[in-house]
Amino acid sequence: MNTPNLFSPYTLGRISLANRIVMSPMTRSRALGNVANELMARYYVQRAEAGLIVTEATSPSPDGLGYARIPGLFNAEHVTGWKKTTDAVHAAGSRIFIQLMHTGRVAHPDNLPSGARVVGPSAVAWDGKIWVDGKGEMPVPTAHALTVAEIERIIEDFARSAELAIDAGFDGVELHGANGYLIEQFLNTGANQRTDEWGGSVENRVRFVLEVAKRAAARIGGDRMGIRVSPYSNAGGLRSNDDEVETLHEILASELKKLGFVYMHLVDHSSMGMPPVPESVKEKIRKAFGGTLILAGGYDLEHANADLAAGRGDLIGFGRSFISNPRLPSKLRDGSELVAPDFATLYTPDEKGYSDYP
């Protein structure tokens, strides 16, 4: 059997990937009116050399649209908008999952549609600021603590959004359980200080994500579901030193295996200055899950191939290098010099720094 490398084909559930390179999800804030558009379709199809593309974070609920100009997927207009991207990516020969993310307490009310509000597991303030068009960086208010009935509604929002993703032509759905947003807020004691069945013990804190996972998998099939996790991340004001992080993620991996999830996407943000994910945690997740493991975080060609050859993961996610190098797989294969991204245009509203890289 040949040793796997970035350019080896791979079977992921019911789909075939041309290579093991994953374009990681990255918020880019080009969805004017929170609807995916032609500019976004052009951006993704430019990067369709990736074996698998995971889209930017997309909200399943009106109150999950906490950032400026991020896309939603909870109505017919959203489905029509996203179909432009899925059709283009499939025509170019790649596969694409949508990442579903509810921003939770990491939100500003001025970015939300009428009637929506900033919510979280508990009324615990995050000491951060969020960009609002026309106003600049604004302090984030304390979130409304979700009631049990509201939690149920959001679980249903995720499941319905997963169904809409298939209607829009996506190959599958990735739940965003990382980077400090609502799913991870329930997992982490820095944001979840509930004393009911949704907080406290590890088993209670994983309840929300597992209920979302169960219901979504029942609608579209676990073999079209993945999840992204970031153990020990301190994004969004979460605690990175929780001594139960390892146990929690091992339990989560084991339960997702039972649901038939097709992959876990484990990101280590230590290359961006956050606490590293210990190898022991990665190994426990891989063993407990047993399915496809995507590794992401500061990878280059050598590091990626080494981890694939050693069996530490099956696919490798690349993020920022895809921003400014649309044909990143070709560049990696050819040993071409990579272009650095323009950080000033990461979240601006037009094609500059988005779809205009050579």
CSV table of C-alpha atoms in Angstrom, one decimal:
chain,number,residue,atom,x,y,z
A,1,MET,CA,0.0,0.0,0.0
A,2,ASN,CA,1.3,3.4,-1.0
A,3,THR,CA,2.1,5.9,1.8
A,4,PRO,CA,-0.6,8.6,1.8
A,5,ASN,CA,0.4,12.2,0.9
A,6,LEU,CA,-1.5,15.4,0.2
A,7,PHE,CA,-2.1,14.5,-3.5
A,8,SER,CA,-3.5,11.0,-2.8
A,9,PRO,CA,-7.2,10.5,-3.5
A,10,TYR,CA,-9.5,9.8,-0.6
A,11,THR,CA,-13.0,8.5,-0.1
A,12,LEU,CA,-15.0,10.5,2.4
A,13,GLY,CA,-18.3,8.8,3.2
A,14,ARG,CA,-20.4,8.9,0.0
A,15,ILE,CA,-18.0,11.2,-1.9
A,16,SER,CA,-14.6,10.9,-3.6
A,17,LEU,CA,-11.9,13.5,-3.1
A,18,ALA,CA,-9.3,14.2,-5.7
A,19,ASN,CA,-6.7,14.9,-3.1
A,20,ARG,CA,-6.3,15.2,0.7
A,21,ILE,CA,-6.1,19.0,0.8
A,22,VAL,CA,-9.0,20.7,2.6
A,23,MET,CA,-9.7,24.4,2.2
A,24,SER,CA,-10.5,25.3,5.8
A,25,PRO,CA,-13.5,27.5,6.7
A,26,MET,CA,-12.7,31.2,6.9
A,27,THR,CA,-15.1,34.1,7.5
A,28,ARG,CA,-14.7,36.6,4.7
A,29,SER,CA,-17.8,38.9,5.2
A,30,ARG,CA,-18.8,39.3,1.5
A,31,ALA,CA,-22.4,38.1,1.9
A,32,LEU,CA,-24.3,41.4,1.5
A,33,GLY,CA,-27.6,41.2,3.1
A,34,ASN,CA,-26.5,37.9,4.6
A,35,VAL,CA,-27.1,36.1,1.3
A,36,ALA,CA,-24.4,34.2,-0.6
A,37,ASN,CA,-23.8,35.8,-4.0
A,38,GLU,CA,-22.0,35.5,-7.4
A,39,LEU,CA,-18.8,37.1,-5.9
A,40,MET,CA,-18.6,34.3,-3.3
A,41,ALA,CA,-19.2,31.7,-6.0
A,42,ARG,CA,-16.3,33.1,-8.0
A,43,TYR,CA,-14.1,33.0,-4.9
A,44,TYR,CA,-14.8,29.4,-4.1
A,45,VAL,CA,-14.5,28.1,-7.7
A,46,GLN,CA,-11.1,29.8,-8.0
A,47,ARG,CA,-10.0,27.5,-5.1
A,48,ALA,CA,-11.7,24.3,-6.4
A,49,GLU,CA,-8.3,22.5,-6.8
A,50,ALA,CA,-8.8,21.5,-3.1
A,51,GLY,CA,-10.2,18.0,-2.7
A,52,LEU,CA,-12.7,19.4,-0.2
A,53,ILE,CA,-13.8,23.0,0.4
A,54,VAL,CA,-15.5,23.9,3.7
A,55,THR,CA,-17.3,27.2,3.4
A,56,GLU,CA,-17.1,30.2,5.7
A,57,ALA,CA,-19.3,30.0,8.8
A,58,THR,CA,-22.9,30.3,8.0
A,59,SER,CA,-25.7,30.9,10.5
A,60,PRO,CA,-28.7,28.6,10.8
A,61,SER,CA,-30.6,31.2,12.8
A,62,PRO,CA,-31.3,35.0,12.6
A,63,ASP,CA,-29.7,35.5,16.0
A,64,GLY,CA,-26.6,33.7,14.9
A,65,LEU,CA,-25.6,36.4,12.4
A,66,GLY,CA,-23.4,38.2,14.9
A,67,TYR,CA,-20.8,39.5,12.5
A,68,ALA,CA,-21.2,42.0,9.6
A,69,ARG,CA,-22.0,40.5,6.2
A,70,ILE,CA,-21.8,36.8,7.1
A,71,PRO,CA,-24.2,34.4,5.2
A,72,GLY,CA,-27.2,32.6,6.5
A,73,LEU,CA,-28.9,29.4,5.6
A,74,PHE,CA,-32.5,29.4,7.0
A,75,ASN,CA,-34.7,30.4,4.1
A,76,ALA,CA,-35.3,29.9,0.4
A,77,GLU,CA,-33.3,33.0,-0.6
A,78,HIS,CA,-30.3,31.6,1.2
A,79,VAL,CA,-30.7,28.3,-0.6
A,80,THR,CA,-30.8,30.0,-4.0
A,81,GLY,CA,-27.8,32.1,-3.2
A,82,TRP,CA,-25.6,29.2,-2.1
A,83,LYS,CA,-26.6,27.1,-5.1
A,84,LYS,CA,-24.5,29.4,-7.2
A,85,THR,CA,-21.5,28.3,-5.3
A,86,THR,CA,-22.2,24.6,-5.1
A,87,ASP,CA,-23.0,24.4,-8.8
A,88,ALA,CA,-19.8,26.1,-9.7
A,89,VAL,CA,-17.6,24.1,-7.4
A,90,HIS,CA,-19.0,20.8,-8.6
A,91,ALA,CA,-18.6,21.8,-12.2
A,92,ALA,CA,-14.9,22.4,-11.4
A,93,GLY,CA,-14.5,18.9,-10.0
A,94,SER,CA,-14.3,19.6,-6.2
A,95,ARG,CA,-16.6,18.8,-3.3
A,96,ILE,CA,-18.0,21.2,-0.7
A,97,PHE,CA,-19.4,21.1,2.8
A,98,ILE,CA,-21.0,24.1,4.4
A,99,GLN,CA,-20.0,25.1,7.9
A,100,LEU,CA,-22.9,25.9,10.2
A,101,MET,CA,-22.1,28.3,13.0
A,102,HIS,CA,-24.3,30.2,15.5
A,103,THR,CA,-22.2,33.1,16.8
A,104,GLY,CA,-24.0,33.0,20.2
A,105,ARG,CA,-22.6,35.6,22.6
A,106,VAL,CA,-19.9,36.7,20.1
A,107,ALA,CA,-22.2,39.1,18.4
A,108,HIS,CA,-23.4,42.7,18.2
A,109,PRO,CA,-27.1,43.5,18.0
A,110,ASP,CA,-26.5,46.0,15.2
A,111,ASN,CA,-25.4,43.2,13.0
A,112,LEU,CA,-28.5,41.1,13.6
A,113,PRO,CA,-31.8,41.3,11.7
A,114,SER,CA,-34.9,42.9,13.3
A,115,GLY,CA,-36.3,40.8,16.1
A,116,ALA,CA,-33.0,38.9,16.8
A,117,ARG,CA,-30.8,39.3,19.8
A,118,VAL,CA,-27.5,38.3,21.3
A,119,VAL,CA,-27.8,35.0,23.1
A,120,GLY,CA,-25.7,32.5,24.9
A,121,PRO,CA,-25.8,29.6,27.3
A,122,SER,CA,-25.5,32.0,30.3
A,123,ALA,CA,-25.7,35.8,30.8
A,124,VAL,CA,-21.9,36.0,31.0
A,125,ALA,CA,-20.3,39.0,29.3
A,126,TRP,CA,-17.5,38.6,26.8
A,127,ASP,CA,-15.0,41.4,27.0
A,128,GLY,CA,-14.6,41.9,23.3
A,129,LYS,CA,-15.5,44.2,20.4
A,130,ILE,CA,-17.1,43.4,17.0
A,131,TRP,CA,-17.1,45.4,13.8
A,132,VAL,CA,-20.4,47.1,12.8
A,133,ASP,CA,-20.6,48.7,9.4
A,134,GLY,CA,-20.8,52.5,9.7
A,135,LYS,CA,-19.9,52.4,13.4
A,136,GLY,CA,-16.6,50.6,13.6
A,137,GLU,CA,-15.5,48.4,16.5
A,138,MET,CA,-18.3,48.2,19.1
A,139,PRO,CA,-18.3,46.6,22.6
A,140,VAL,CA,-20.3,43.4,22.9
A,141,PRO,CA,-23.3,43.4,25.3
A,142,THR,CA,-24.0,40.7,27.8
A,143,ALA,CA,-25.9,37.9,26.1
A,144,HIS,CA,-29.4,36.8,26.9
A,145,ALA,CA,-29.3,33.4,28.7
A,146,LEU,CA,-31.2,31.0,26.5
A,147,THR,CA,-34.3,29.3,28.0
A,148,VAL,CA,-34.8,25.6,27.6
A,149,ALA,CA,-37.5,26.3,25.0
A,150,GLU,CA,-35.1,28.6,23.1
A,151,ILE,CA,-32.4,26.0,23.2
A,152,GLU,CA,-34.9,23.5,21.6
A,153,ARG,CA,-35.6,26.1,18.9
A,154,ILE,CA,-32.0,26.5,18.0
A,155,ILE,CA,-31.4,22.8,17.9
A,156,GLU,CA,-34.2,22.6,15.3
A,157,ASP,CA,-32.7,25.6,13.4
A,158,PHE,CA,-29.5,23.6,13.0
A,159,ALA,CA,-31.4,20.5,11.8
A,160,ARG,CA,-33.5,22.5,9.3
A,161,SER,CA,-30.4,24.3,8.0
A,162,ALA,CA,-28.7,21.0,7.4
A,163,GLU,CA,-31.7,20.0,5.3
A,164,LEU,CA,-31.5,23.3,3.4
A,165,ALA,CA,-27.8,22.6,2.8
A,166,ILE,CA,-28.6,19.5,0.9
A,167,ASP,CA,-31.3,21.4,-1.1
A,168,ALA,CA,-28.6,24.0,-1.9
A,169,GLY,CA,-26.4,21.2,-3.4
A,170,PHE,CA,-23.8,20.9,-0.6
A,171,ASP,CA,-22.1,17.5,-0.2
A,172,GLY,CA,-22.4,17.8,3.6
A,173,VAL,CA,-22.5,19.9,6.7
A,174,GLU,CA,-19.7,20.8,9.2
A,175,LEU,CA,-20.9,21.9,12.6
A,176,HIS,CA,-18.7,24.7,14.0
A,177,GLY,CA,-17.8,23.5,17.5
A,178,ALA,CA,-14.7,25.6,17.7
A,179,ASN,CA,-13.3,29.1,18.0
A,180,GLY,CA,-15.6,30.3,20.8
A,181,TYR,CA,-19.0,30.3,19.1
A,182,LEU,CA,-22.3,28.9,20.4
A,183,ILE,CA,-21.6,25.2,20.3
A,184,GLU,CA,-18.2,25.7,22.0
A,185,GLN,CA,-19.8,28.1,24.4
A,186,PHE,CA,-22.0,25.3,25.7
A,187,LEU,CA,-18.9,23.0,26.0
A,188,ASN,CA,-16.8,25.5,27.9
A,189,THR,CA,-17.2,26.7,31.5
A,190,GLY,CA,-16.0,30.1,30.5
A,191,ALA,CA,-19.4,30.8,28.9
A,192,ASN,CA,-21.6,28.0,30.3
A,193,GLN,CA,-22.5,28.5,33.9
A,194,ARG,CA,-25.9,26.8,33.8
A,195,THR,CA,-27.1,24.6,36.7
A,196,ASP,CA,-29.7,22.7,34.7
A,197,GLU,CA,-29.4,19.8,32.3
A,198,TRP,CA,-27.5,22.0,29.8
A,199,GLY,CA,-24.6,22.9,32.1
A,200,GLY,CA,-22.3,21.8,35.0
A,201,SER,CA,-21.0,18.3,34.3
A,202,VAL,CA,-19.1,17.3,31.2
A,203,GLU,CA,-22.1,15.1,30.2
A,204,ASN,CA,-24.5,18.1,30.4
A,205,ARG,CA,-22.1,20.5,28.6
A,206,VAL,CA,-21.9,18.1,25.6
A,207,ARG,CA,-25.6,17.7,25.5
A,208,PHE,CA,-26.3,20.7,23.2
A,209,VAL,CA,-23.9,19.7,20.5
A,210,LEU,CA,-25.0,16.1,20.6
A,211,GLU,CA,-28.6,17.0,20.3
A,212,VAL,CA,-27.8,19.2,17.3
A,213,ALA,CA,-25.7,16.3,15.9
A,214,LYS,CA,-28.4,13.7,16.4
A,215,ARG,CA,-31.2,15.7,14.9
A,216,ALA,CA,-29.2,16.9,11.9
A,217,ALA,CA,-27.8,13.4,11.2
A,218,ALA,CA,-31.4,12.0,11.4
A,219,ARG,CA,-32.4,14.4,8.6
A,220,ILE,CA,-29.5,14.1,6.2
A,221,GLY,CA,-27.4,11.1,7.4
A,222,GLY,CA,-24.3,11.0,9.6
A,223,ASP,CA,-22.2,10.2,6.5
A,224,ARG,CA,-22.8,13.8,5.4
A,225,MET,CA,-21.9,15.4,8.7
A,226,GLY,CA,-18.7,16.6,10.2
A,227,ILE,CA,-17.6,18.8,13.1
A,228,ARG,CA,-14.8,21.2,13.8
A,229,VAL,CA,-13.3,21.4,17.3
A,230,SER,CA,-10.6,23.4,18.9
A,231,PRO,CA,-9.6,21.9,22.2
A,232,TYR,CA,-7.8,24.4,24.5
A,233,SER,CA,-8.7,27.4,22.4
A,234,ASN,CA,-9.3,30.6,24.3
A,235,ALA,CA,-11.1,32.3,21.4
A,236,GLY,CA,-14.2,34.3,22.3
A,237,GLY,CA,-13.1,34.6,26.0
A,238,LEU,CA,-13.3,30.9,26.7
A,239,ARG,CA,-11.1,29.1,29.2
A,240,SER,CA,-8.2,27.2,27.7
A,241,ASN,CA,-7.1,25.7,30.9
A,242,ASP,CA,-10.2,23.6,31.8
A,243,ASP,CA,-8.9,20.3,33.2
A,244,GLU,CA,-11.9,18.5,31.7
A,245,VAL,CA,-11.2,19.5,28.1
A,246,GLU,CA,-9.5,16.2,27.3
A,247,THR,CA,-12.3,14.1,28.8
A,248,LEU,CA,-15.0,16.2,27.2
A,249,HIS,CA,-13.6,15.9,23.6
A,250,GLU,CA,-13.0,12.1,24.1
A,251,ILE,CA,-16.6,11.7,25.1
A,252,LEU,CA,-17.8,13.9,22.2
A,253,ALA,CA,-15.7,11.9,19.7
A,254,SER,CA,-17.1,8.6,21.0
A,255,GLU,CA,-20.7,9.8,20.7
A,256,LEU,CA,-20.2,11.2,17.2
A,257,LYS,CA,-18.8,7.9,16.1
A,258,LYS,CA,-22.1,6.3,17.2
A,259,LEU,CA,-24.0,8.8,15.1
A,260,GLY,CA,-21.9,7.9,12.0
A,261,PHE,CA,-20.3,11.3,11.6
A,262,VAL,CA,-18.0,11.1,8.6
A,263,TYR,CA,-15.2,13.4,10.0
A,264,MET,CA,-13.9,15.4,12.9
A,265,HIS,CA,-11.9,18.5,12.0
A,266,LEU,CA,-9.4,19.3,14.7
A,267,VAL,CA,-7.8,22.7,14.6
A,268,ASP,CA,-4.7,23.6,16.6
A,269,HIS,CA,-4.3,27.4,16.8
A,270,SER,CA,-0.9,27.5,18.4
A,271,SER,CA,0.6,28.9,15.2
A,272,MET,CA,-1.6,32.0,15.9
A,273,GLY,CA,-0.5,32.3,19.5
A,274,MET,CA,-3.1,30.3,21.2
A,275,PRO,CA,-2.4,27.3,23.6
A,276,PRO,CA,-1.3,24.2,21.7
A,277,VAL,CA,-3.4,21.1,21.5
A,278,PRO,CA,-1.4,18.3,23.2
A,279,GLU,CA,-0.7,15.2,21.1
A,280,SER,CA,-2.4,13.1,23.8
A,281,VAL,CA,-5.7,14.9,23.1
A,282,LYS,CA,-5.3,14.4,19.3
A,283,GLU,CA,-4.6,10.7,19.8
A,284,LYS,CA,-7.5,10.2,22.1
A,285,ILE,CA,-9.9,11.9,19.7
A,286,ARG,CA,-8.6,9.8,16.8
A,287,LYS,CA,-8.9,6.6,18.7
A,288,ALA,CA,-12.4,7.4,20.2
A,289,PHE,CA,-13.8,8.6,16.9
A,290,GLY,CA,-12.3,6.0,14.5
A,291,GLY,CA,-13.4,7.9,11.4
A,292,THR,CA,-11.8,10.5,9.2
A,293,LEU,CA,-9.7,13.1,11.0
A,294,ILE,CA,-8.9,16.4,9.4
A,295,LEU,CA,-5.9,18.2,11.0
A,296,ALA,CA,-5.5,22.0,10.6
A,297,GLY,CA,-3.3,24.7,12.0
A,298,GLY,CA,-0.1,26.1,10.6
A,299,TYR,CA,0.6,23.3,8.1
A,300,ASP,CA,3.1,23.4,5.2
A,301,LEU,CA,3.8,20.7,2.7
A,302,GLU,CA,6.5,18.9,4.7
A,303,HIS,CA,4.5,18.9,8.0
A,304,ALA,CA,1.3,17.8,6.2
A,305,ASN,CA,2.9,14.9,4.4
A,306,ALA,CA,4.7,13.8,7.6
A,307,ASP,CA,1.5,13.7,9.6
A,308,LEU,CA,-0.4,11.9,6.8
A,309,ALA,CA,2.4,9.3,6.5
A,310,ALA,CA,2.5,8.8,10.3
A,311,GLY,CA,-1.3,8.2,10.4
A,312,ARG,CA,-2.0,11.1,12.7
A,313,GLY,CA,-4.7,12.3,10.3
A,314,ASP,CA,-6.3,11.6,7.0
A,315,LEU,CA,-6.9,15.0,5.5
A,316,ILE,CA,-5.1,18.4,6.1
A,317,GLY,CA,-6.8,21.7,6.3
A,318,PHE,CA,-5.1,24.9,4.9
A,319,GLY,CA,-6.6,28.3,5.7
A,320,ARG,CA,-4.9,31.6,5.2
A,321,SER,CA,-2.6,30.3,2.4
A,322,PHE,CA,-5.7,29.6,0.4
A,323,ILE,CA,-6.8,33.3,0.7
A,324,SER,CA,-4.0,34.6,-1.4
A,325,ASN,CA,-3.1,31.5,-3.4
A,326,PRO,CA,-6.3,30.3,-5.1
A,327,ARG,CA,-4.4,27.4,-6.8
A,328,LEU,CA,-2.7,26.4,-3.6
A,329,PRO,CA,-2.5,22.6,-4.4
A,330,SER,CA,-0.7,23.3,-7.7
A,331,LYS,CA,1.7,25.7,-5.9
A,332,LEU,CA,2.4,23.1,-3.2
A,333,ARG,CA,3.0,20.4,-5.8
A,334,ASP,CA,5.3,22.6,-7.8
A,335,GLY,CA,7.2,24.1,-4.9
A,336,SER,CA,6.1,27.6,-6.0
A,337,GLU,CA,6.5,30.6,-3.7
A,338,LEU,CA,3.3,31.4,-1.9
A,339,VAL,CA,1.8,34.9,-1.9
A,340,ALA,CA,1.1,36.5,1.5
A,341,PRO,CA,-2.5,37.6,2.1
A,342,ASP,CA,-3.4,41.3,2.5
A,343,PHE,CA,-4.8,41.3,6.1
A,344,ALA,CA,-6.3,44.7,5.6
A,345,THR,CA,-8.9,43.3,3.2
A,346,LEU,CA,-9.8,40.1,5.0
A,347,TYR,CA,-13.3,41.3,5.9
A,348,THR,CA,-14.0,44.1,3.5
A,349,PRO,CA,-17.1,43.9,1.3
A,350,ASP,CA,-15.8,43.7,-2.3
A,351,GLU,CA,-13.5,41.7,-4.6
A,352,LYS,CA,-10.3,43.5,-3.4
A,353,GLY,CA,-8.3,41.0,-1.4
A,354,TYR,CA,-10.9,38.3,-2.1
A,355,SER,CA,-11.3,37.2,-5.7
A,356,ASP,CA,-8.6,39.3,-7.3
A,357,TYR,CA,-5.5,37.3,-6.3
A,358,PRO,CA,-3.7,35.8,-9.3
